[in-house]
XYZ file of C-alpha atoms in Angstrom:
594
model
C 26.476 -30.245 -11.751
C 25.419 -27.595 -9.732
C 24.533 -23.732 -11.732
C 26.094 -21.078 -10.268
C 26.762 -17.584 -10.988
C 29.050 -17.795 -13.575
C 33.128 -16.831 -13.131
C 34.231 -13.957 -14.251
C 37.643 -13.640 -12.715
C 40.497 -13.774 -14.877
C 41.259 -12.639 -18.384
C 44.086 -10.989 -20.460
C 46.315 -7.836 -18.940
C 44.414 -4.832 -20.423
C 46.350 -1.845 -21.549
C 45.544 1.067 -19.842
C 45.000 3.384 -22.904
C 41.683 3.830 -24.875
C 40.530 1.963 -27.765
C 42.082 3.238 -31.421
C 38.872 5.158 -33.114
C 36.916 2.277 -35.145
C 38.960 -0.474 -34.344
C 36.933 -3.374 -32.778
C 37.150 -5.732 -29.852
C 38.102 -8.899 -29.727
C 34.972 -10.695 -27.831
C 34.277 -14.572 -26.559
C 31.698 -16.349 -25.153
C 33.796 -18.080 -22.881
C 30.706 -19.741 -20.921
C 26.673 -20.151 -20.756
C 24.253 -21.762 -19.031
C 20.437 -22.014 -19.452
C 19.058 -20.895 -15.991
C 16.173 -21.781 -13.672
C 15.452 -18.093 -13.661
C 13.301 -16.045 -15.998
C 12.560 -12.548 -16.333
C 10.005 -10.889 -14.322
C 6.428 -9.906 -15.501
C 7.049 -12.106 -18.741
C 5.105 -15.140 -19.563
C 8.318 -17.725 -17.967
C 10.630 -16.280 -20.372
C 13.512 -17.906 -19.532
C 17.027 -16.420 -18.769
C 20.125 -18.007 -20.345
C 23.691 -15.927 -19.003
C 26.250 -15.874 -21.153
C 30.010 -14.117 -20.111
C 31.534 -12.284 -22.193
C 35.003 -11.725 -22.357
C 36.687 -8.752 -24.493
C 40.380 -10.514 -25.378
C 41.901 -7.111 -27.041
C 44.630 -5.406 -24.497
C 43.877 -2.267 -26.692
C 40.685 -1.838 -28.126
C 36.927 -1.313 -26.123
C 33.743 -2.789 -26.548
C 31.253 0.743 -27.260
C 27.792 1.177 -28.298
C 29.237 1.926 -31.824
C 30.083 -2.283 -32.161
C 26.312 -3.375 -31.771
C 26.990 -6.400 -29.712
C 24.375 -8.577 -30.104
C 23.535 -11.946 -28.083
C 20.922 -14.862 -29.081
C 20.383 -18.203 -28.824
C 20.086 -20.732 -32.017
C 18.821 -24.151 -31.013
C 15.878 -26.508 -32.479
C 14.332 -25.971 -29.151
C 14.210 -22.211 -28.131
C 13.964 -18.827 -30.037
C 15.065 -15.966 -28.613
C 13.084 -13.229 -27.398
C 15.090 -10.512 -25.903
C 18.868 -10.765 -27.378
C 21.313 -9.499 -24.786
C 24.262 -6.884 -25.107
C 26.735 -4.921 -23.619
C 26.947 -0.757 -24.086
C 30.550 -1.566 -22.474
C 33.710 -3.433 -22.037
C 36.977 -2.836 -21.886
C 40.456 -4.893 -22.461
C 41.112 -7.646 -20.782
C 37.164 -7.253 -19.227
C 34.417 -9.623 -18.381
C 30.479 -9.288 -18.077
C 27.218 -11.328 -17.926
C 24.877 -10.732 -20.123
C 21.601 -12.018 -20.216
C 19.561 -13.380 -23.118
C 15.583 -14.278 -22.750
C 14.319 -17.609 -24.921
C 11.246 -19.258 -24.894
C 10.480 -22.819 -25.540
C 9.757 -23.993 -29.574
C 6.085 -24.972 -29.937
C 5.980 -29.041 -28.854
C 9.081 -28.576 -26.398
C 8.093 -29.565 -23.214
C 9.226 -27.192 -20.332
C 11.780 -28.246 -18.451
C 13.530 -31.020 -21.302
C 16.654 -31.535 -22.070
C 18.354 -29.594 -25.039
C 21.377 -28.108 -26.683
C 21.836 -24.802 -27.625
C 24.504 -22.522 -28.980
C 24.966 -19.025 -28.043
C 25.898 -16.629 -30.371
C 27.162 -13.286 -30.029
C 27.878 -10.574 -33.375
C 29.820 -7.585 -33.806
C 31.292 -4.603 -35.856
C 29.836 -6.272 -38.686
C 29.649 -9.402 -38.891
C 32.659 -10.760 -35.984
C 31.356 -13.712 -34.192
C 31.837 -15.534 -31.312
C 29.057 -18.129 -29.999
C 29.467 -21.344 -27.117
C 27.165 -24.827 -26.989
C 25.884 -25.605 -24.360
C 23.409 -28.225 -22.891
C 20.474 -27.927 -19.836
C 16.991 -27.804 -18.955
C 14.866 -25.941 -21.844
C 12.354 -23.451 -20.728
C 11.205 -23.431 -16.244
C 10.140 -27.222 -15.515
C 8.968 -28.218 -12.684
C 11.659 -29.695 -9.921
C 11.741 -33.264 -8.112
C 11.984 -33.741 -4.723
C 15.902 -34.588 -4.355
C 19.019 -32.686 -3.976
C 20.407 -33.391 -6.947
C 17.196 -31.596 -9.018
C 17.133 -28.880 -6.374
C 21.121 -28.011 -7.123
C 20.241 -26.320 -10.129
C 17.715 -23.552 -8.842
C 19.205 -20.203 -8.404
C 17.971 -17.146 -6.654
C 16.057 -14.881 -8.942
C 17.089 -11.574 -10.112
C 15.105 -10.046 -7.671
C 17.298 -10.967 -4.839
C 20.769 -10.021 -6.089
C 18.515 -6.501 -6.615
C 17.383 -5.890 -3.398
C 20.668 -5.464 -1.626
C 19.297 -4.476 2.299
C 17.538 -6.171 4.488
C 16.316 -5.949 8.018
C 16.365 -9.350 10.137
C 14.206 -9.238 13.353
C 15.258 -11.419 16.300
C 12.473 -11.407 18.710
C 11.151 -13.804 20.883
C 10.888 -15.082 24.593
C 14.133 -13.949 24.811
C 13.861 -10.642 25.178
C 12.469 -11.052 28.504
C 15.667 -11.748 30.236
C 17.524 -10.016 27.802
C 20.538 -10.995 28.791
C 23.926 -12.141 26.899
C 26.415 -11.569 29.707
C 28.511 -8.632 27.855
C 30.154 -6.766 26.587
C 33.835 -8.456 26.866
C 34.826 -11.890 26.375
C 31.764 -13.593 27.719
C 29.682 -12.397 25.621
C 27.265 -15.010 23.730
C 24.471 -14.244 21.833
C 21.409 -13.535 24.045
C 18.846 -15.474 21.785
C 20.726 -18.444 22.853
C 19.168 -18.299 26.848
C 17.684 -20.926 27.186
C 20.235 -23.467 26.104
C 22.754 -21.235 27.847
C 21.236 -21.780 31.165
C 21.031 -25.316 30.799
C 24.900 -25.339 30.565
C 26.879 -24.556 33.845
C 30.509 -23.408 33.208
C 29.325 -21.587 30.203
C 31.161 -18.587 29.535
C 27.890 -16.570 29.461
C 27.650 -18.096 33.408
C 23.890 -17.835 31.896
C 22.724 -21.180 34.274
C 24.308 -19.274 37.397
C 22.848 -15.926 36.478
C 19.183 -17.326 35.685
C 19.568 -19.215 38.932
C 20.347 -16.079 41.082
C 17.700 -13.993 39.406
C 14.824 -15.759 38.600
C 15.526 -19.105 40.952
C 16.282 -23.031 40.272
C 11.748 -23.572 39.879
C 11.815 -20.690 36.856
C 11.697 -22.431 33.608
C 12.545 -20.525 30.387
C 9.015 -21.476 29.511
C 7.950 -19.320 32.219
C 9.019 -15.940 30.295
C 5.811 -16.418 28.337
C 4.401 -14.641 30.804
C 6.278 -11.177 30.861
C 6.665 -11.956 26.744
C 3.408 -8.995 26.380
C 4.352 -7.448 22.817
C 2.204 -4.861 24.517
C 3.664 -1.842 22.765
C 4.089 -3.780 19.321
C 3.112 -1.707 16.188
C 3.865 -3.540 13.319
C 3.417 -0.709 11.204
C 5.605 1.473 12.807
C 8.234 -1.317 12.783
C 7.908 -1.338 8.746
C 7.736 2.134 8.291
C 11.547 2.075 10.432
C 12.154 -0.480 8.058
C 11.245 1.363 4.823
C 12.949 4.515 5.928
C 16.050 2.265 6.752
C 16.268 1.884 3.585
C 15.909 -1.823 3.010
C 14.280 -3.672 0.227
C 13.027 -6.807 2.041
C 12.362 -8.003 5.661
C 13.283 -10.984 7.433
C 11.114 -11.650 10.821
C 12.528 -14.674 13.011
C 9.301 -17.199 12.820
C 10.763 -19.710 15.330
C 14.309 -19.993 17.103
C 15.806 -22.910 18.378
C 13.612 -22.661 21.683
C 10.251 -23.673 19.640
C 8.156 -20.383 20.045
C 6.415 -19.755 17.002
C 5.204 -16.135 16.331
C 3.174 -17.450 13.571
C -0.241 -19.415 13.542
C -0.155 -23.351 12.274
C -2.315 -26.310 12.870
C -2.819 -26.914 16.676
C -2.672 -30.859 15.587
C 1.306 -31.042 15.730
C 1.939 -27.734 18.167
C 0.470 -25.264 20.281
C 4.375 -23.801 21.066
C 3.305 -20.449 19.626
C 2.388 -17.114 20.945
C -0.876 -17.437 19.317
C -1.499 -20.056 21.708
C -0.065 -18.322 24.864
C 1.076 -15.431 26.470
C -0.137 -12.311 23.924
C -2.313 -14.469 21.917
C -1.342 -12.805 18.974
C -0.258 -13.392 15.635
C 2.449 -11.218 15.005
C 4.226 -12.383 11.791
C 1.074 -12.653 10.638
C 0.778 -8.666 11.734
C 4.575 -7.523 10.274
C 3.940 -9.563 6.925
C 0.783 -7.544 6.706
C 1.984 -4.404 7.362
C 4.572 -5.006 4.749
C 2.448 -5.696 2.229
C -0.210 -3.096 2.567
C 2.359 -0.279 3.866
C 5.396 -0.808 1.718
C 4.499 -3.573 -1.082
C 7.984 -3.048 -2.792
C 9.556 -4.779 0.148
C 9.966 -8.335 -0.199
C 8.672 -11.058 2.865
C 10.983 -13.527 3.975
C 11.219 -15.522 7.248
C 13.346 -17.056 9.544
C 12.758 -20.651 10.585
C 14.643 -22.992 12.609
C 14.911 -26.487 11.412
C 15.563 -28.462 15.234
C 14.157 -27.436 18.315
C 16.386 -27.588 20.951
C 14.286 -29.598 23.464
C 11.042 -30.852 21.464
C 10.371 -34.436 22.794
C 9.650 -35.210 19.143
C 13.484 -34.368 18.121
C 15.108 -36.247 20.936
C 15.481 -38.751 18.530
C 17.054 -37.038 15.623
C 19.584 -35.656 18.248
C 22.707 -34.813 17.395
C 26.235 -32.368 18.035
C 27.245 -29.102 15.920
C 30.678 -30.223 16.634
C 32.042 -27.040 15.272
C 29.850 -25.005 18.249
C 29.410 -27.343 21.197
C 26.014 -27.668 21.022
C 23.778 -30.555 21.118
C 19.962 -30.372 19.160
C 17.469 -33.028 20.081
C 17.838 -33.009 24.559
C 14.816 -34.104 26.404
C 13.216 -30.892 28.762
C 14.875 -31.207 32.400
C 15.122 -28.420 34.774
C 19.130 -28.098 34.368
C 19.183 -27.757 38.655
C 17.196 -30.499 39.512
C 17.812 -33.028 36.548
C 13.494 -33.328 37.075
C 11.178 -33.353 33.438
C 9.705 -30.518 33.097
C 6.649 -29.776 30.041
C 7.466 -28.734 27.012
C 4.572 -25.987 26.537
C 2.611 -26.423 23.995
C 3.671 -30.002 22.793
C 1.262 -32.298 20.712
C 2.135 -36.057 20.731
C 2.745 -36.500 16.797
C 4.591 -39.299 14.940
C 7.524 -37.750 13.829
C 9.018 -34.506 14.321
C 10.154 -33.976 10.609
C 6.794 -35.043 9.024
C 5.005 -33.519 11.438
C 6.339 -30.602 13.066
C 9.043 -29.319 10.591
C 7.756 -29.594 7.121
C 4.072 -28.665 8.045
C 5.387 -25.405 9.660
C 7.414 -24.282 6.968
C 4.568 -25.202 4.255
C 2.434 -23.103 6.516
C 4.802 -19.634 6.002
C 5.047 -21.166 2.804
C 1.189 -21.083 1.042
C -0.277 -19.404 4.195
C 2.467 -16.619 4.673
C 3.365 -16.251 0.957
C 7.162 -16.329 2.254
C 9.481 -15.297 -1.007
C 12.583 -15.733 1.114
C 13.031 -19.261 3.304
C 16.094 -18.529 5.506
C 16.256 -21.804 7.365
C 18.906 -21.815 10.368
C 21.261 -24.893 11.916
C 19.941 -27.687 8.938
C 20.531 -31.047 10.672
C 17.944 -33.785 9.613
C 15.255 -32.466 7.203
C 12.585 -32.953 4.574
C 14.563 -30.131 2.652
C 13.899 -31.732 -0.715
C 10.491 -32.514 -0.530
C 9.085 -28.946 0.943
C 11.368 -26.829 -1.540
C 10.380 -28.434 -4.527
C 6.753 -28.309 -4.166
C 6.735 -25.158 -3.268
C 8.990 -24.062 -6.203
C 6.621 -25.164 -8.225
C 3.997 -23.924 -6.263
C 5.480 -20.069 -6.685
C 6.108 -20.892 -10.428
C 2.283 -21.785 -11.179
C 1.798 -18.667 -9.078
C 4.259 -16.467 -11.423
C 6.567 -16.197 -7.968
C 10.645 -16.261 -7.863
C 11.069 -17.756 -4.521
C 14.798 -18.185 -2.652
C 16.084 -19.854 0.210
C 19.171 -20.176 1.882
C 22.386 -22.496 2.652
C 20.983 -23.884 6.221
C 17.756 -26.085 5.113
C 20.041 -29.354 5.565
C 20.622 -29.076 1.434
C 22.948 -26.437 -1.022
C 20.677 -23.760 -0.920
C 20.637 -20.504 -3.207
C 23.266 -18.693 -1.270
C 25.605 -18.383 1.521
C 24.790 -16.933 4.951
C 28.023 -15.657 6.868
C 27.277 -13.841 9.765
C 29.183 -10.917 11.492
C 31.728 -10.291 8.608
C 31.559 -8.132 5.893
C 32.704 -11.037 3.485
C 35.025 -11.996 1.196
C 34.321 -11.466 -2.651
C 32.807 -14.346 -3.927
C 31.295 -15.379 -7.182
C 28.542 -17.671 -5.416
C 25.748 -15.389 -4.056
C 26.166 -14.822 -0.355
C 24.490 -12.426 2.230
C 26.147 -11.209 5.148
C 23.764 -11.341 8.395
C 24.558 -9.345 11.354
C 23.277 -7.091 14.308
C 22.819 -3.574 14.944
C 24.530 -4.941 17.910
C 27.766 -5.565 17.653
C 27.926 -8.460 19.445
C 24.424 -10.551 19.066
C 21.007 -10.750 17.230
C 18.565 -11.015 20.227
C 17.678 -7.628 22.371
C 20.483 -7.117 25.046
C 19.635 -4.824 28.159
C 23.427 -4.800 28.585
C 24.518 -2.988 25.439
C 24.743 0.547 25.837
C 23.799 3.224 23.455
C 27.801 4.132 22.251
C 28.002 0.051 21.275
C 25.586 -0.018 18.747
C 26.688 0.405 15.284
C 27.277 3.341 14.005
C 25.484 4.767 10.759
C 29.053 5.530 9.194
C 29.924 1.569 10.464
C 26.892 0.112 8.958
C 27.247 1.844 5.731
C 31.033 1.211 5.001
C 30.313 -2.362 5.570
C 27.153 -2.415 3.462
C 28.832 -1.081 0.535
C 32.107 -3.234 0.443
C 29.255 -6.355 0.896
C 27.840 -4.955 -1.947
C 30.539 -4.783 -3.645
C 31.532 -8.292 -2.904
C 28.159 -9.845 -4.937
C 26.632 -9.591 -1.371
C 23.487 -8.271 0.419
C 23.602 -7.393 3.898
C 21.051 -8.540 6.396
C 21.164 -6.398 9.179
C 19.248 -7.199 12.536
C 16.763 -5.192 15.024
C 16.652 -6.655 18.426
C 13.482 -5.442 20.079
C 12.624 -5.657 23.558
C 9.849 -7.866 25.277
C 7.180 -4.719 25.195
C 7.648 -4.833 21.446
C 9.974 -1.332 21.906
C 12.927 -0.852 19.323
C 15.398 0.998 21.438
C 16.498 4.269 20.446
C 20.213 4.185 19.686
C 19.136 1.109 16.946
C 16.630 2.964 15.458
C 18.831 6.545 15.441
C 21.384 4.814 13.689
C 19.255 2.871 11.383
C 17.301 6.266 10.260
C 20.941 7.960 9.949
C 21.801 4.818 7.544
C 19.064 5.135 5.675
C 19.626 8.358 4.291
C 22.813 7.744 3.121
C 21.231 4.426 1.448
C 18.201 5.498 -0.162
C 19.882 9.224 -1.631
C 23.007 6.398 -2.844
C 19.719 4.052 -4.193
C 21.349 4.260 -8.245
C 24.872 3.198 -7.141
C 23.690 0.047 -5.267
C 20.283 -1.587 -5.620
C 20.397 -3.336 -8.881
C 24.178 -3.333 -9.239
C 26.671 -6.217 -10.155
C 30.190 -6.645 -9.115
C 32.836 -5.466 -11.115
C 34.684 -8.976 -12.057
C 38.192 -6.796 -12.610
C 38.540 -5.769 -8.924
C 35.646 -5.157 -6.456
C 37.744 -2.860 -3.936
C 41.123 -1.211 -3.363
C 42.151 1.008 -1.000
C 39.391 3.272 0.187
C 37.562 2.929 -3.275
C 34.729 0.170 -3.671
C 33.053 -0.800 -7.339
C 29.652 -1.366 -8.436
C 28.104 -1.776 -12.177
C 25.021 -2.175 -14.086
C 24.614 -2.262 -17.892
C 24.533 1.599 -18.777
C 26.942 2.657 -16.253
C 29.940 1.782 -14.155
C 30.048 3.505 -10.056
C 32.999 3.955 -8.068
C 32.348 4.828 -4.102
C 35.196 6.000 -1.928
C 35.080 5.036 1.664
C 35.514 8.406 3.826
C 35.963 11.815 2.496
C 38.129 12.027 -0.473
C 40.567 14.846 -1.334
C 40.289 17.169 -4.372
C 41.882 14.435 -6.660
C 41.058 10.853 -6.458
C 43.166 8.577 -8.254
C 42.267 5.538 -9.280
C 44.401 2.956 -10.089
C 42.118 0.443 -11.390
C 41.267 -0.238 -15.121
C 38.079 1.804 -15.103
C 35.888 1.379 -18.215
C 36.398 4.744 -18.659
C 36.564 6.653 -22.373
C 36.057 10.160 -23.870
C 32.515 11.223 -23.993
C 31.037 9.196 -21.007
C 29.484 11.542 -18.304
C 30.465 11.587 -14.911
C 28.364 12.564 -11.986
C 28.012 12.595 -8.075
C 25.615 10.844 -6.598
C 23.876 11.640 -3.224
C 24.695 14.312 -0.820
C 23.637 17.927 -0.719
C 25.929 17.961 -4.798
C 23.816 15.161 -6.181
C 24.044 15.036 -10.005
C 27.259 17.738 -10.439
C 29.307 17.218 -13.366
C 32.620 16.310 -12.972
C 36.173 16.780 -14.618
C 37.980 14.116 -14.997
C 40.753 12.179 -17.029
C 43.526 9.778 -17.747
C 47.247 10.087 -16.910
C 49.931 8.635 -18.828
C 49.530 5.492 -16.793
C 46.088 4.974 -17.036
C 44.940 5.818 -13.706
C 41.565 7.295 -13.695
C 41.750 10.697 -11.770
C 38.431 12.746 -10.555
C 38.471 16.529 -9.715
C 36.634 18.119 -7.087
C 36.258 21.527 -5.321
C 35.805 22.489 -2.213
C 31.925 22.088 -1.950
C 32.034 18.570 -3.541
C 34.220 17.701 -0.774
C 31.673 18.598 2.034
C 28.752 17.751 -0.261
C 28.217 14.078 1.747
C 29.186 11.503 4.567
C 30.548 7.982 5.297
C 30.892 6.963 1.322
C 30.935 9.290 -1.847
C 29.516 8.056 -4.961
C 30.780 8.844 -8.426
C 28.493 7.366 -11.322
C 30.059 7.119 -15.192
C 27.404 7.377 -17.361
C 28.356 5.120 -20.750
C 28.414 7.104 -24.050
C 25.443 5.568 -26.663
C 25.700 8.017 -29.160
């Protein structure tokens, strides 16, 4: 059975009204599971989640009740119980509880355990449950791979930047805006297929002539005004908390340096003669070491010679992995740069290049792309355990062929969902690759970017967002304008989002979008609100919790608020407080301990 993040939908109608002075909740475990996850900087403590549930339609959960969570099993002792400062009728939450393994228990065995949680002297509620005891190592199947989750770490980090870049910059071209529009990283499959939409084949044929293969871009592909640490420090004031650098798309270029055995496709090889994720993964890490390295990696190549074999139709799309190289006018072969004879593309190609950004690149973040036929199983495990020897939490994604660790929609803000997902899109609205047709009023907007982040957020996503830089190694202006403009809302907003949870009552409504963590519950209102907000929502409100802005020129005022005789939460504002910000206000209640 695959672990997930664990349901917290449903529960019992809450009243609206306040618990009665001393009376206590009425709290169950209602589920637990022993994770693959443990908590960071510990010695592999590992992390068991537990929800919660507060059955009362009256009375809260406060500080005052002394929740307390542990573990009782022959094979773990607890190390860091778990608790809640909140919860209120009719409420969920997950709440996490550190164990470590009994002296003689073997990491990674099976074991039972019961969960126990106390209250307001001496109430109980606890849940058995079975699983892996302490962080094993995993085999190389599916089936043991269906169980790893990603780490804490990445439902922190919230905002990312994704960097399409590639050959495909030279022509820049995506045939758009309008209904013809097709993503521009997609060239050269495009202009093997006449009648496209994009009319991509007929346009490269007019421009560049029948004789110009894509190859042939390597030429004019210079990176000569690449700075990789400019392009992090963009990123950093963004905003975002890790980086995701496309390694190789569909068309085979690598950016990245691997053994010359099984490719020389790579612009180490050719063209600049440069290794540039080796340059942005550098920067990262000596410029702005609290951002977290992932890459991008395509599992087929379009038209390897090695993957003819393995060919095969995304239905769904109309496209076709796994062609031999023809010149799409002449039907003639034409080389494959770069190519190396080798066995077998999987054994060869594809699992020694992603092992490479794997031990080489110290990748924390595998986002594979298309899946198709793989060595998933074996190249994930070993290097799970690889990053666990190392004291690593490593994650990858939904399109490695297998599960994956979360979901990967792309240009939608996203449903809520309880499994982890992360919404990838461009700055442009319309592709991920560099553009020359998009003009500077298409872009997205800072106020755009920002009311989509937020509901994401909201929704248990992250957001991905993507930089499509030209062929010179240029960001254009209007994307990094609107990036900078983004950021500031983001990083003055930092409290309400990075390190948040969704709310498992009701994660938007209207204009208003909610985010919690364990000392305090944040409501953000999309646009500018009036001088009363009311919100209709259960809010874990009670009397003597602190509310506060946060962000904007009013950051930290104290605010007046209350309940009416419904319930509904209402939040008073003057004048200034109304000005005070732009694209989302933030209002943060601080929980009462004392």
């Amino acid at each position: 059975m695959r672990l997930t993040t664990l349901a917290l939908l449903g529960g019992v109608s809450a009243s609206p009204l306040s618990s009665v002075s001393g009376a206590p909740p009425d709290l169950t475990v209602s589920k637990a599971v022993l994770t693959s996850k443990w908590r960071e900087g510990s010695d592999f403590e590992q992390i068991v989640e537990a929800v919660v549930t507060n059955n009362h339609t009256e009375n809260y959960l406060n500080w005052q009740d002394s929740l307390k969570v542990t573990v009782d099993s022959a094979s773990l002792e607890t190390v860091t119980p778990g608790t809640l400062i909140r919860l209120a009728p009719g409420q969920s939450a997950i709440v996490q509880v550190t164990v470590k393994n009994r002296d003689g228990v073997q990491a990674g065995s099976a074991c039972e355990a019961t969960v126990v949680a106390t209250w307001s002297e001496g109430k109980t509620s606890n849940q058995t449950i079975s699983g892996p005891c302490g962080i094993g190592n995993f085999e190389a199947s599916e089936s043991s791979l269906q169980s790893h989750l990603s780490p804490d770490w990445f439902q922190d980090v919230k905002f990312g930047i994704f960097l399409h870049w590639g050959l495909y910059a030279v022509p820049a071209f995506g045939n758009g805006p309008g209904p013809n529009q097709d993503y521009a990283e997609w060239y050269g499959f495009r202009m093997a297929q006449p009648g496209f939409k994009t009319q991509t084949y007929e346009y490269h044929r007019d421009t560049y002539g029948e004789n110009f293969n894509y190859d042939d871009f390597m030429a004019n592909f210079t990176g000569q005004h690449f700075d990789a640490h400019d392009w992090m420090d963009l990123i950093a004031d963004s905003g975002a908390q890790y980086v995701v650098p496309v390694t190789k798309h569909h068309d085979g270029w690598a950016l990245f340096n691997h053994n010359e055995s099984i490719s020389r496709r790579s612009t180490v090889h050719y063209g600049p003669k440069r290794d540039f994720i080796k340059e942005i993964l550098d920067a990262a890490k000596s410029d702005h070491p609290e951002i977290r390295r992932g890459t991008y990696f395509s599992m087929p190549e379009w038209f390897n010679p090695a993957y003819v074999k393995y060919g095969w139709d995304q239905n769904w799309l109309g496209n076709y992995y796994g062609r031999p190289p023809i010149n799409p006018y002449t039907g003639e072969p034409i080389e494959y740069t770069g190519f190396v004879e080798v066995g077998d593309y999987l054994q060869d190609i594809q699992g020694p290049q992603m092992e490479a950004l794997m031990y080489d690149y110290e990748t924390e973040i595998m986002w594979c792309d298309i899946g198709g036929p793989n060595k998933s199983p074996e190249v994930l495990s070993a290097w799970a355990n690889w990053a666990r020897e190392q004291g690593r939490q490593v994650t990858w994604n939904n399109r490695c062929g297998i599960g994956g660790d979360y979901d990967t929609p792309e240009f939608t803000s996203g449903n809520f969902q309880e499994r982890k997902f992360e919404s990838n899109r461009g700055i442009d609205p319309f592709l991920f690759g560099y553009n020359a047709a998009t003009t500077d009023d298409q872009y997205l907007s800072a106020e755009a970017l920002v009311a989509d982040f937020i509901s994401i957020v909201a929704n248990n996503g992250n957001y991905l967002m993507n930089i499509g830089p030209r062929a010179n190694g240029t960001i254009p202006e209007p994307q990094r304008r609107n990036l900078l403009d983004a950021g500031k809302w983001i990083k003055s907003h930092a409290d309400g989002v990075f390190g948040t949870r969704y709310w498992s009552t009701s994660q938007h409504s209207g204009p208003f979008r909610f985010t919690t963590k364990p000392e305090a519950f944040f409501i953000h209102h999309v646009g500018q609100p009036g001088l009363q907000m009311k919100v209709e929502q259960p809010v874990p409100w009670v009397e003597g919790d602190v509310v506060t802005i946060v962000g904007g020129s009013r950051d930290g005022d104290v605010l007046n608020v209350s309940k009416d005789s419904d319930g509904n939460f209402l939040i008073n504002l003057n004048e200034e407080q109304i000005n005070s910000d732009k694209y989302v206000w933030t209002f943060k209640i601080t929980y009462a301990t004392q």
